[in-house]
mmCIF file of C-alpha atoms in Angstrom:
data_model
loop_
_atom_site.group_PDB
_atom_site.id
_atom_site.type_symbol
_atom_site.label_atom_id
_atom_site.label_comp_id
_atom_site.label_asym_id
_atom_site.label_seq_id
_atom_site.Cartn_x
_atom_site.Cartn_y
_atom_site.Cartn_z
ATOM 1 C CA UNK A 1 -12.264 28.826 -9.411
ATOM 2 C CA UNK A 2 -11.591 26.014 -12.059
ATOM 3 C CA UNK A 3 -10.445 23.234 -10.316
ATOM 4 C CA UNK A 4 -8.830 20.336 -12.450
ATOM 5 C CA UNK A 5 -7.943 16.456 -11.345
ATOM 6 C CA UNK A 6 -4.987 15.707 -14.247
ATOM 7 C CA UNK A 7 -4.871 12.201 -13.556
ATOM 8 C CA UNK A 8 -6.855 9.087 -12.314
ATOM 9 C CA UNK A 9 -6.434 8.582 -8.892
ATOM 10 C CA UNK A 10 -7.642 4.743 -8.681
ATOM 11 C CA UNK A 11 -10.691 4.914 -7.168
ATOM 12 C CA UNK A 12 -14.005 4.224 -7.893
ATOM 13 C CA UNK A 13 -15.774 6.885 -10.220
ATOM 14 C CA UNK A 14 -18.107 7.593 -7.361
ATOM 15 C CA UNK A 15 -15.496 8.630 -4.915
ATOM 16 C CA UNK A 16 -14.603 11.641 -7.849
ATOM 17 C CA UNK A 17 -18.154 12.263 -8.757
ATOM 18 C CA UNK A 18 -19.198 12.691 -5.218
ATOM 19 C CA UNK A 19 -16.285 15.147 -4.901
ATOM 20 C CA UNK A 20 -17.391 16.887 -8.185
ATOM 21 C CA UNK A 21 -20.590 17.315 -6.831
ATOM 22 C CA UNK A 22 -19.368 18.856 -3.712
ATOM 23 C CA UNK A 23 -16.707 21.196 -5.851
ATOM 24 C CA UNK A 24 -19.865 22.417 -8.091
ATOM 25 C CA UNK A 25 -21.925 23.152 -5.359
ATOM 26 C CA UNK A 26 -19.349 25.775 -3.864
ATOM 27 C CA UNK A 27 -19.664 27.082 -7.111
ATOM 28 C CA UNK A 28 -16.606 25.834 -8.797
ATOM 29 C CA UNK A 29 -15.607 24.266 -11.784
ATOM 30 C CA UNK A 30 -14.010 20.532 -12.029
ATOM 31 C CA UNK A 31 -12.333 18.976 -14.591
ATOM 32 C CA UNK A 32 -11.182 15.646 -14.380
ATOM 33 C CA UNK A 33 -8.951 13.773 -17.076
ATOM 34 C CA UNK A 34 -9.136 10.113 -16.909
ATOM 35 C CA UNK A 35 -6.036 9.503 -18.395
ATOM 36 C CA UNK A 36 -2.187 9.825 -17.216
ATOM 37 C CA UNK A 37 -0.407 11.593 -19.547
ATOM 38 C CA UNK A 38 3.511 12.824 -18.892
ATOM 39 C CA UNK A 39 3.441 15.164 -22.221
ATOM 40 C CA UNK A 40 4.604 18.789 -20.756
ATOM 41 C CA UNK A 41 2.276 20.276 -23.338
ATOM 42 C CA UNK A 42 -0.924 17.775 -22.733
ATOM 43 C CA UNK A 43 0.216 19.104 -19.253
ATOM 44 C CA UNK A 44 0.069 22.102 -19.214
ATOM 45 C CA UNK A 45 -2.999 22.479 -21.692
ATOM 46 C CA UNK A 46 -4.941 20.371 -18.992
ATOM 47 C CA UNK A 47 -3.166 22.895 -16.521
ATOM 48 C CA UNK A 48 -5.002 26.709 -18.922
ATOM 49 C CA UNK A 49 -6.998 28.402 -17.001
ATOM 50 C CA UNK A 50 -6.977 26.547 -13.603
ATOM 51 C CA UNK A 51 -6.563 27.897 -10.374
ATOM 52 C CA UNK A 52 -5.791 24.600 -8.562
ATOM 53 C CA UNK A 53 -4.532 21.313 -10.153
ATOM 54 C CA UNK A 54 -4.301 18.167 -8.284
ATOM 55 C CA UNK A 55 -1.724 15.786 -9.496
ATOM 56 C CA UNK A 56 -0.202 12.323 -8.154
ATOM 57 C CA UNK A 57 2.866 11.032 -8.905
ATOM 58 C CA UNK A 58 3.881 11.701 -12.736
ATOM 59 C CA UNK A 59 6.264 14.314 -12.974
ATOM 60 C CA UNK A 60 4.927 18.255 -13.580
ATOM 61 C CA UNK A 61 8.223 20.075 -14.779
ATOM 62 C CA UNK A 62 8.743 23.800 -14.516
ATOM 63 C CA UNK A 63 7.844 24.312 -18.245
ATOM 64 C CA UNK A 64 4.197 23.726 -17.242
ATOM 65 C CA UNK A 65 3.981 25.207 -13.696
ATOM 66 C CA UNK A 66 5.742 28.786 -15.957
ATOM 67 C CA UNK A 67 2.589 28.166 -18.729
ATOM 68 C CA UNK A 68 -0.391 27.912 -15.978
ATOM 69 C CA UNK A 69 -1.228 31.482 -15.899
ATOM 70 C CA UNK A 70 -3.707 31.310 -13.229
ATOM 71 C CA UNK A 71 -2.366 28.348 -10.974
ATOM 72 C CA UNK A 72 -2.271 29.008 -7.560
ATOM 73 C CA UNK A 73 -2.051 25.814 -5.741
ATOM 74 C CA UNK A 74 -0.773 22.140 -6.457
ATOM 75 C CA UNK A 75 -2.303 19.292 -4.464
ATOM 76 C CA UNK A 76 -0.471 16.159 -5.161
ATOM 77 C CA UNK A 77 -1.804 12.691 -4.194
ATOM 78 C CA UNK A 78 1.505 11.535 -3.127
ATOM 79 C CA UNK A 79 3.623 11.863 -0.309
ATOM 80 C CA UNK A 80 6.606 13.089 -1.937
ATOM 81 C CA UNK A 81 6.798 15.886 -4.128
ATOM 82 C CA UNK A 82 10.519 15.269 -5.703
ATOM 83 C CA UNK A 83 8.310 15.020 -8.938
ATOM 84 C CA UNK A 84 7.109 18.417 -9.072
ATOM 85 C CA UNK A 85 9.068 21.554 -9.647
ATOM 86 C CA UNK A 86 9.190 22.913 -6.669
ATOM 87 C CA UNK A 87 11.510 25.698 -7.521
ATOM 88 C CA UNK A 88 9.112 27.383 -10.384
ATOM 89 C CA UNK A 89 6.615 27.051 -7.988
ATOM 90 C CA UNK A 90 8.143 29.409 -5.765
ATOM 91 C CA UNK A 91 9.195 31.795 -8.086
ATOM 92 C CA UNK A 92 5.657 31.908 -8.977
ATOM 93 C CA UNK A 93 3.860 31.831 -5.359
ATOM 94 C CA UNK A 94 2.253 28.726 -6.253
ATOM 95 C CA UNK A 95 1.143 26.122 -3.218
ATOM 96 C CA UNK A 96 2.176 23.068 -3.196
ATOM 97 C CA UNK A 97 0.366 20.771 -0.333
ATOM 98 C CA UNK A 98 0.907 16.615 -0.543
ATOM 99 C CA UNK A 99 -1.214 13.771 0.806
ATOM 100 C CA UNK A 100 0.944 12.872 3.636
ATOM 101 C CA UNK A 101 -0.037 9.522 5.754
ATOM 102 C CA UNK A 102 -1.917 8.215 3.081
ATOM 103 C CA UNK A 103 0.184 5.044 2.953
ATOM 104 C CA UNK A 104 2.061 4.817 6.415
ATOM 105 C CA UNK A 105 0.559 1.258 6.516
ATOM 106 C CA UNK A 106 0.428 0.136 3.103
ATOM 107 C CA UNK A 107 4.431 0.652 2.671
ATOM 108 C CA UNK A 108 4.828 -0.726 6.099
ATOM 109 C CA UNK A 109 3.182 -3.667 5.481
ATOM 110 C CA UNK A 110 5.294 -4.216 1.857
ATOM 111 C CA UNK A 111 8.505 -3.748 4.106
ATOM 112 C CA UNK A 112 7.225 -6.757 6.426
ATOM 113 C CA UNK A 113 6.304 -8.865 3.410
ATOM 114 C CA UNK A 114 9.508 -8.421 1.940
ATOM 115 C CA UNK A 115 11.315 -9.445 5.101
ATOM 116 C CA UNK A 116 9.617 -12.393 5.409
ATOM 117 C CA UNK A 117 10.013 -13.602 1.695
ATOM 118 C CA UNK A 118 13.992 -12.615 1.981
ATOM 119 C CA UNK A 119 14.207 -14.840 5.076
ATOM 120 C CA UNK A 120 11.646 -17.432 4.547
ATOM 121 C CA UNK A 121 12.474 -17.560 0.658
ATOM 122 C CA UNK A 122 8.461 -17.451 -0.275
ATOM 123 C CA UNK A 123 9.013 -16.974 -3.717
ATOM 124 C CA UNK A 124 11.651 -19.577 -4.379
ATOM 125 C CA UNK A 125 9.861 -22.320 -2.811
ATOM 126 C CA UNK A 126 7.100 -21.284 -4.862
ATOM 127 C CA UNK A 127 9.216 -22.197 -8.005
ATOM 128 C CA UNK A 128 10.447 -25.289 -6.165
ATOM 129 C CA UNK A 129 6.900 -26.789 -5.538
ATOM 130 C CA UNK A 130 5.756 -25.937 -9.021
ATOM 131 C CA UNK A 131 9.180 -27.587 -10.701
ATOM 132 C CA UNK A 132 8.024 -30.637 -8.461
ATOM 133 C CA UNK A 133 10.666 -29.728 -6.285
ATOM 134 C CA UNK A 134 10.397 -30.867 -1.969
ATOM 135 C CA UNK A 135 11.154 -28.357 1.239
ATOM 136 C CA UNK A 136 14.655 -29.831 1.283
ATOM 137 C CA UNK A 137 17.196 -27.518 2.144
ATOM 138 C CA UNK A 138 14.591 -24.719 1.856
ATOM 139 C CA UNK A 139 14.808 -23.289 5.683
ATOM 140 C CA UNK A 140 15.299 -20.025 6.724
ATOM 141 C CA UNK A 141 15.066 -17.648 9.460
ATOM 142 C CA UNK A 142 12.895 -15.882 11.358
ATOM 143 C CA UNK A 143 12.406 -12.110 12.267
ATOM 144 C CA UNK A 144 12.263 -12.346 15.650
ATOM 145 C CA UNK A 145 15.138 -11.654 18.233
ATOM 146 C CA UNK A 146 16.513 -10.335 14.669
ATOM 147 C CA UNK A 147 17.862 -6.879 14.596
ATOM 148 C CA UNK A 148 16.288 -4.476 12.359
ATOM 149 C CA UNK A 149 17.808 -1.151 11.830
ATOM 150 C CA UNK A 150 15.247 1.812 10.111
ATOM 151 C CA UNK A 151 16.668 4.539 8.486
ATOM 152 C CA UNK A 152 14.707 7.572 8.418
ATOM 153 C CA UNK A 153 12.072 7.492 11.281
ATOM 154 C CA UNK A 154 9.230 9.475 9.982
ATOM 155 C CA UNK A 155 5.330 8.491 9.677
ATOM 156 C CA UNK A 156 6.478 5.597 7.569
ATOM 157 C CA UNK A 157 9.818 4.569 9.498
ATOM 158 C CA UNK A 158 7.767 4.494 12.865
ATOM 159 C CA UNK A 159 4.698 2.333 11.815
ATOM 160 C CA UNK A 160 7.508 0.165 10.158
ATOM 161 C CA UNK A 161 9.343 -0.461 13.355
ATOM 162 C CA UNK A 162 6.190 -1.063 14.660
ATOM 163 C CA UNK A 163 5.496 -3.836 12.844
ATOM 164 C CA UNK A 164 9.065 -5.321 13.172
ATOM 165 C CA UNK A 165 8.849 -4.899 17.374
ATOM 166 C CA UNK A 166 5.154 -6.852 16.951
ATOM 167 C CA UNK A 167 7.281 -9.398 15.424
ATOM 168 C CA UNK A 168 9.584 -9.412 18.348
ATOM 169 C CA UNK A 169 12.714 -7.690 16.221
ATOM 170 C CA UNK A 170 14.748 -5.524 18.356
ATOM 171 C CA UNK A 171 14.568 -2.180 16.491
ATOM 172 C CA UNK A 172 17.474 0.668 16.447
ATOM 173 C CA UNK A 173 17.181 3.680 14.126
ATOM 174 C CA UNK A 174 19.156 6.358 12.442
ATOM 175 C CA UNK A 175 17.499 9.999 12.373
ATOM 176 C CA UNK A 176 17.762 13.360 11.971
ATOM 177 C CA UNK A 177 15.879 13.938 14.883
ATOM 178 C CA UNK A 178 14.587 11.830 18.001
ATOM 179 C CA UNK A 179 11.018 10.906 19.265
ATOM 180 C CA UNK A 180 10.050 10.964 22.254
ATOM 181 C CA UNK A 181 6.967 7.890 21.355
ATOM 182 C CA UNK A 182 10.040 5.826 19.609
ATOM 183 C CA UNK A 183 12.307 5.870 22.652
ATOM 184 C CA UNK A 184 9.035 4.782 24.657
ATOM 185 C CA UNK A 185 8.821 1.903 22.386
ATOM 186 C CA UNK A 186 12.148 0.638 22.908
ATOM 187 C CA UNK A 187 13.584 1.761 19.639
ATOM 188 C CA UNK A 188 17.381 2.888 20.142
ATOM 189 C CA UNK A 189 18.630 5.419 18.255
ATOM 190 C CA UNK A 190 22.020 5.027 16.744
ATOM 191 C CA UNK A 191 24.922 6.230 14.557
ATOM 192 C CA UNK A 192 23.795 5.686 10.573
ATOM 193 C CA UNK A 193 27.236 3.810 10.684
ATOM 194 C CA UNK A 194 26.329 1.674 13.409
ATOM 195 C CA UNK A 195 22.682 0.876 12.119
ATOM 196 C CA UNK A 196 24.386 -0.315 8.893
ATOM 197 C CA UNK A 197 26.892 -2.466 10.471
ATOM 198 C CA UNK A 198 24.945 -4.034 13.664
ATOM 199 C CA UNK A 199 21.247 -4.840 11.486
ATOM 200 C CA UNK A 200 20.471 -8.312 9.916
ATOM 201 C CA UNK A 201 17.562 -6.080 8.441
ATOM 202 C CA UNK A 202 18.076 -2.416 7.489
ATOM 203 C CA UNK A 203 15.376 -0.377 5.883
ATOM 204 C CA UNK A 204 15.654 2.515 3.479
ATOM 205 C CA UNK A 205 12.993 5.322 4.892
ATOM 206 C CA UNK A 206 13.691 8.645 3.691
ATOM 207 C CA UNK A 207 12.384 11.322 1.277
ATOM 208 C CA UNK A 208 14.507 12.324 -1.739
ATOM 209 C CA UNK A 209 15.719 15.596 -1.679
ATOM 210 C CA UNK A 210 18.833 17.213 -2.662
ATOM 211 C CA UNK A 211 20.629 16.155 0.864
ATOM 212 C CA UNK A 212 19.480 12.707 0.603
ATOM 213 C CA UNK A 213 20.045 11.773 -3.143
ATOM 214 C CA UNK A 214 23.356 9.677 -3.516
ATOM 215 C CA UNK A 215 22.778 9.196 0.069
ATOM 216 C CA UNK A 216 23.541 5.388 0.263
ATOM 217 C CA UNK A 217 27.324 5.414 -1.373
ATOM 218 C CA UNK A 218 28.911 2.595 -2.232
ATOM 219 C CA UNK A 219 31.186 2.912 0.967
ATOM 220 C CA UNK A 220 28.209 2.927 3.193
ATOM 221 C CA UNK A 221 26.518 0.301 1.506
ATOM 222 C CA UNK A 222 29.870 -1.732 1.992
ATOM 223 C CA UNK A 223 29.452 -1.308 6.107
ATOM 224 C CA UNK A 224 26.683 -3.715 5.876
ATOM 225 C CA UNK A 225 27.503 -7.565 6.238
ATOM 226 C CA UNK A 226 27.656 -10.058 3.987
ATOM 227 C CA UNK A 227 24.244 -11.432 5.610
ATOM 228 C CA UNK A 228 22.191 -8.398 5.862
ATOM 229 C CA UNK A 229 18.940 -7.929 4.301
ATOM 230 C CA UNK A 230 18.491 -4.597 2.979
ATOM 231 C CA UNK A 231 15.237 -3.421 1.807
ATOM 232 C CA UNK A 232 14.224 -0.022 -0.019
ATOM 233 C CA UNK A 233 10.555 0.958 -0.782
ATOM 234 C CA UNK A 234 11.381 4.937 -0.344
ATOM 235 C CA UNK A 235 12.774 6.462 -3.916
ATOM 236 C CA UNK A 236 15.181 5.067 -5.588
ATOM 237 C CA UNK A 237 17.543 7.808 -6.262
ATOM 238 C CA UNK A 238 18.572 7.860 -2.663
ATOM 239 C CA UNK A 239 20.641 4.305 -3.641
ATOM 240 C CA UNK A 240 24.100 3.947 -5.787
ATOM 241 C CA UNK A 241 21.920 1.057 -6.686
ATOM 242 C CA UNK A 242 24.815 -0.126 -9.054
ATOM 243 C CA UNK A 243 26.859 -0.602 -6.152
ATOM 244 C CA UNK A 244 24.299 -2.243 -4.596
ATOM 245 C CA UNK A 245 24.368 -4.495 -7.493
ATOM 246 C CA UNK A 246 28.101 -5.246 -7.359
ATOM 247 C CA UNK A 247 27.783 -5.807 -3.012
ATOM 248 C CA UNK A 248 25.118 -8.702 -4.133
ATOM 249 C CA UNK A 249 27.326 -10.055 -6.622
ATOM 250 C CA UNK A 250 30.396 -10.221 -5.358
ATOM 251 C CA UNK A 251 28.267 -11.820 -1.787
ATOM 252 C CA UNK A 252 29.037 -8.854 0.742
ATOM 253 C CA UNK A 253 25.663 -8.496 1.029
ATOM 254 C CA UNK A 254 22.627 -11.057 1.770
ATOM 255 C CA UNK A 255 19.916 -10.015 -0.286
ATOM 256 C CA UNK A 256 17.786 -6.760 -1.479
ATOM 257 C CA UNK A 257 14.675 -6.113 -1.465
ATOM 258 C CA UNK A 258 13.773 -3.156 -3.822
ATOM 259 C CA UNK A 259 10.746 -1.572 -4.534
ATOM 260 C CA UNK A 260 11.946 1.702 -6.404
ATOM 261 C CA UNK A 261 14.967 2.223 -8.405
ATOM 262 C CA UNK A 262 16.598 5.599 -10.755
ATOM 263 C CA UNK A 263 13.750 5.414 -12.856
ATOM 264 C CA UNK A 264 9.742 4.604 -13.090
ATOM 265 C CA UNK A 265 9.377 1.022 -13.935
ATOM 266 C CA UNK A 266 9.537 -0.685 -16.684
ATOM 267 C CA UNK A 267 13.324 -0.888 -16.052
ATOM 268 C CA UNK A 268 15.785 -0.777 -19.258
ATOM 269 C CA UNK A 269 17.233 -4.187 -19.821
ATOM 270 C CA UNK A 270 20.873 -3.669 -18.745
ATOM 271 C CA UNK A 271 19.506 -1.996 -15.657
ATOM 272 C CA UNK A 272 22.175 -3.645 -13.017
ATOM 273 C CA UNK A 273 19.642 -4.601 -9.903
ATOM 274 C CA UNK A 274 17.902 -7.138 -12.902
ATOM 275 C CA UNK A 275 21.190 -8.949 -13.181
ATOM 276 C CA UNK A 276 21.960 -9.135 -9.530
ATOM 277 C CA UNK A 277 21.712 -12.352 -7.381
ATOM 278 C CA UNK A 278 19.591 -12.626 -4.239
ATOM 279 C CA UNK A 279 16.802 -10.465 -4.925
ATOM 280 C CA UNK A 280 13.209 -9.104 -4.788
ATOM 281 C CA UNK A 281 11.895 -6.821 -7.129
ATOM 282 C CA UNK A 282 8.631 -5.211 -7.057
ATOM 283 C CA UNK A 283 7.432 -2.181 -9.579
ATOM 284 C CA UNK A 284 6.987 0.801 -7.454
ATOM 285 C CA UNK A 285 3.879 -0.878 -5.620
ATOM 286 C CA UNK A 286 4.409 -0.191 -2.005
ATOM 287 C CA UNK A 287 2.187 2.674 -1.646
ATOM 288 C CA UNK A 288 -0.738 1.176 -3.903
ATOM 289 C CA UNK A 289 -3.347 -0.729 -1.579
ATOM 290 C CA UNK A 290 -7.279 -0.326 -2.080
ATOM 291 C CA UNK A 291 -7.370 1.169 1.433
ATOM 292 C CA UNK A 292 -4.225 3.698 0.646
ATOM 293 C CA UNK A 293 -5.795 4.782 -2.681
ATOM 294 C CA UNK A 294 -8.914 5.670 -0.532
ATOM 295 C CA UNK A 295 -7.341 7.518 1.796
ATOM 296 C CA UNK A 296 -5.088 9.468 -0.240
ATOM 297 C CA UNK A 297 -8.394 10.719 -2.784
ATOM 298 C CA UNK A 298 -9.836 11.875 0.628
ATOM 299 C CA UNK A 299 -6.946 13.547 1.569
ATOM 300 C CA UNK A 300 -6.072 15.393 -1.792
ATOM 301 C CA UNK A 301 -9.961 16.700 -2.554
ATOM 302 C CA UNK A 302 -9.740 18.132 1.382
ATOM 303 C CA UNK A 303 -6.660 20.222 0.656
ATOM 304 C CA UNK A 304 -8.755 21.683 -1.617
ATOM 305 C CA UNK A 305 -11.184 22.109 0.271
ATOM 306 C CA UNK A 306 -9.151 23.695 2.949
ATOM 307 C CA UNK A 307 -7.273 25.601 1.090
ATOM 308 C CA UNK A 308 -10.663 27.291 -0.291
ATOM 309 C CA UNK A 309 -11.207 28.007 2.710
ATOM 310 C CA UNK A 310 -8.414 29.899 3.699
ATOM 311 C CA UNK A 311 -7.072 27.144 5.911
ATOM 312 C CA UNK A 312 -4.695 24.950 4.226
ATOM 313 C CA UNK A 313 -3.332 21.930 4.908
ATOM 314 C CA UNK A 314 -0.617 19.904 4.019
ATOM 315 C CA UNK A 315 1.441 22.748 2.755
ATOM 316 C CA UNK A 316 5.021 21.190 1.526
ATOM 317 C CA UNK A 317 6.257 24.761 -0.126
ATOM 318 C CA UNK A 318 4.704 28.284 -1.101
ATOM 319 C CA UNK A 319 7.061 31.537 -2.215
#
């Protein structure tokens, strides 16, 4: 089979050629392209002739997945898959398998960080010191005893509340479905309303799909108070982030921390989170850790490997 890698996955060029090796000695063929490219015909002539592409997270639109001929399966090094058209890949009995886990603890650890800067103002005392400024009047709070409300508790969600209950947070949740190991943990699972209303911390954890996008309305988003922090380092879309905007402006709510917005960074100029007080912004970066990037190569070469082997993994969607 001709096997192709369409993009650079940020590892070290020994990671790929050791996989290349591997590949070549099952008797396949590997192509990898060492640049990104989002060009649907660069796409899809990097997509001719191959059996199995592996992707991360630019976007590969229908109008390629329709061109590759002889594609069979998509292995994305990403956990979402809101970039790839999903639909066409149906339609054309295509595989579609993600790298899920890859950066449970990477993100997790971004969502801490971010709590701790919005309480503990890192970043403006940073400015402060530099502009010769003193601690005066600097404070700020600390997580524990805080309450810290997760929305979506999946892989990512769980190891997040983790983190906040090793802090000493008390942790409720709002979720589709309940665990069994969250309840053990003392997490208490609530009403999304009440999560929103009762958290001094609430954290965005969810996928984008078509039942989540638009999922944080502007009425929702004014349930929280005017001293909650709310953080979001799952996809953007999920957000009326210009109403989350307005709710920091006008002071009904504390401060945002935002990792991911409607678009891929770098943001248009008028784009309304850059204009809105008490905030963190950070360029998609939540998922991107030296460890992560590891793991997720490993992960995306084995469905590969699995799937050649008539076992796959990780399978997100197949006709």
């Amino acid at each position: 089979m001709k096997i192709a890698l369409l993009e650079p996955l940020s590892v070290p060029q020994k990671v790929i050629d050791t996989h290349a090796e591997r590949l070549a000695a099952l008797g396949h063929e590997f192509v990898f392209y060492k640049e990104k490219t989002t060009d649907p015909k660069e796409l899809a002539a990097r997509s001719a002739g191959c059996d199995i592409v592996m992707i991360a997270n630019n976007p590969y639109p229908a109008e390629v997945v329709k061109s590759a001929d002889a594609l069979r399966m998509i292995s994305v090094a990403f956990t979402g898959i809101d970039h790839v058209a999903t639909d066409a890949c149906r339609e054309r009995n295509i595989m579609v398998c993600n790298a899920a886990g890859y950066s449970n603890q990477t993100v997790a650890e971004l969502i801490i960080g971010m709590a701790v800067d919005a309480l503990r103002k890192v970043v403006k005392a940073d400015g402060i010191v530099r502009a010769g400024g003193t601690s005066a009047g600097i404070g700020g709070r600390e997580i524990c005893g805080r309450t810290v409300g997760i929305i979506g508790l999946g892989r990512i969600g769980l190891m997040t509340a983790k983190l906040f209950l090793a802090f000493g947070a008390h942790v409720i949740a709002y979720s589709r479905s309940e665990k069994e190991e969250a309840k053990a943990l003392g997490i208490e699972y609530r009403s999304l309303e009440e999560v929103l209303s009762q958290s001094d911390i609430v954290s965005l954890n969810l996928p984008l799909n078509a039942h989540t996008r638009g999922f944080l309305s502007k009425d929702l988003i004014a349930l929280m108070r005017p001293d909650t922090i709310f953080i979001n380092c799952a996809r953007g879309p999920i957000v009326d982030n210009a109403a989350l905007a307005e709710a920091l402006n006008e002071d009904r709510l504390g401060f945002a921390c935002v990792d991911v917005y409607d678009m891929e960074p770098p943001l248009p100029s008028d784009y309304p989170l850059l204009h809105a007080k008490n905030t963190l912004l950070t360029p998609h970066q939540a998922f991107i850790s030296e460890e992560a990037m590891l793991r997720r190569a490993e992960i995306v070469f084995q469905n590969v490997y699995a799937y050649l082997a008539g076992k796959p993994e990780n399978v997100c969607t197949i006709g």
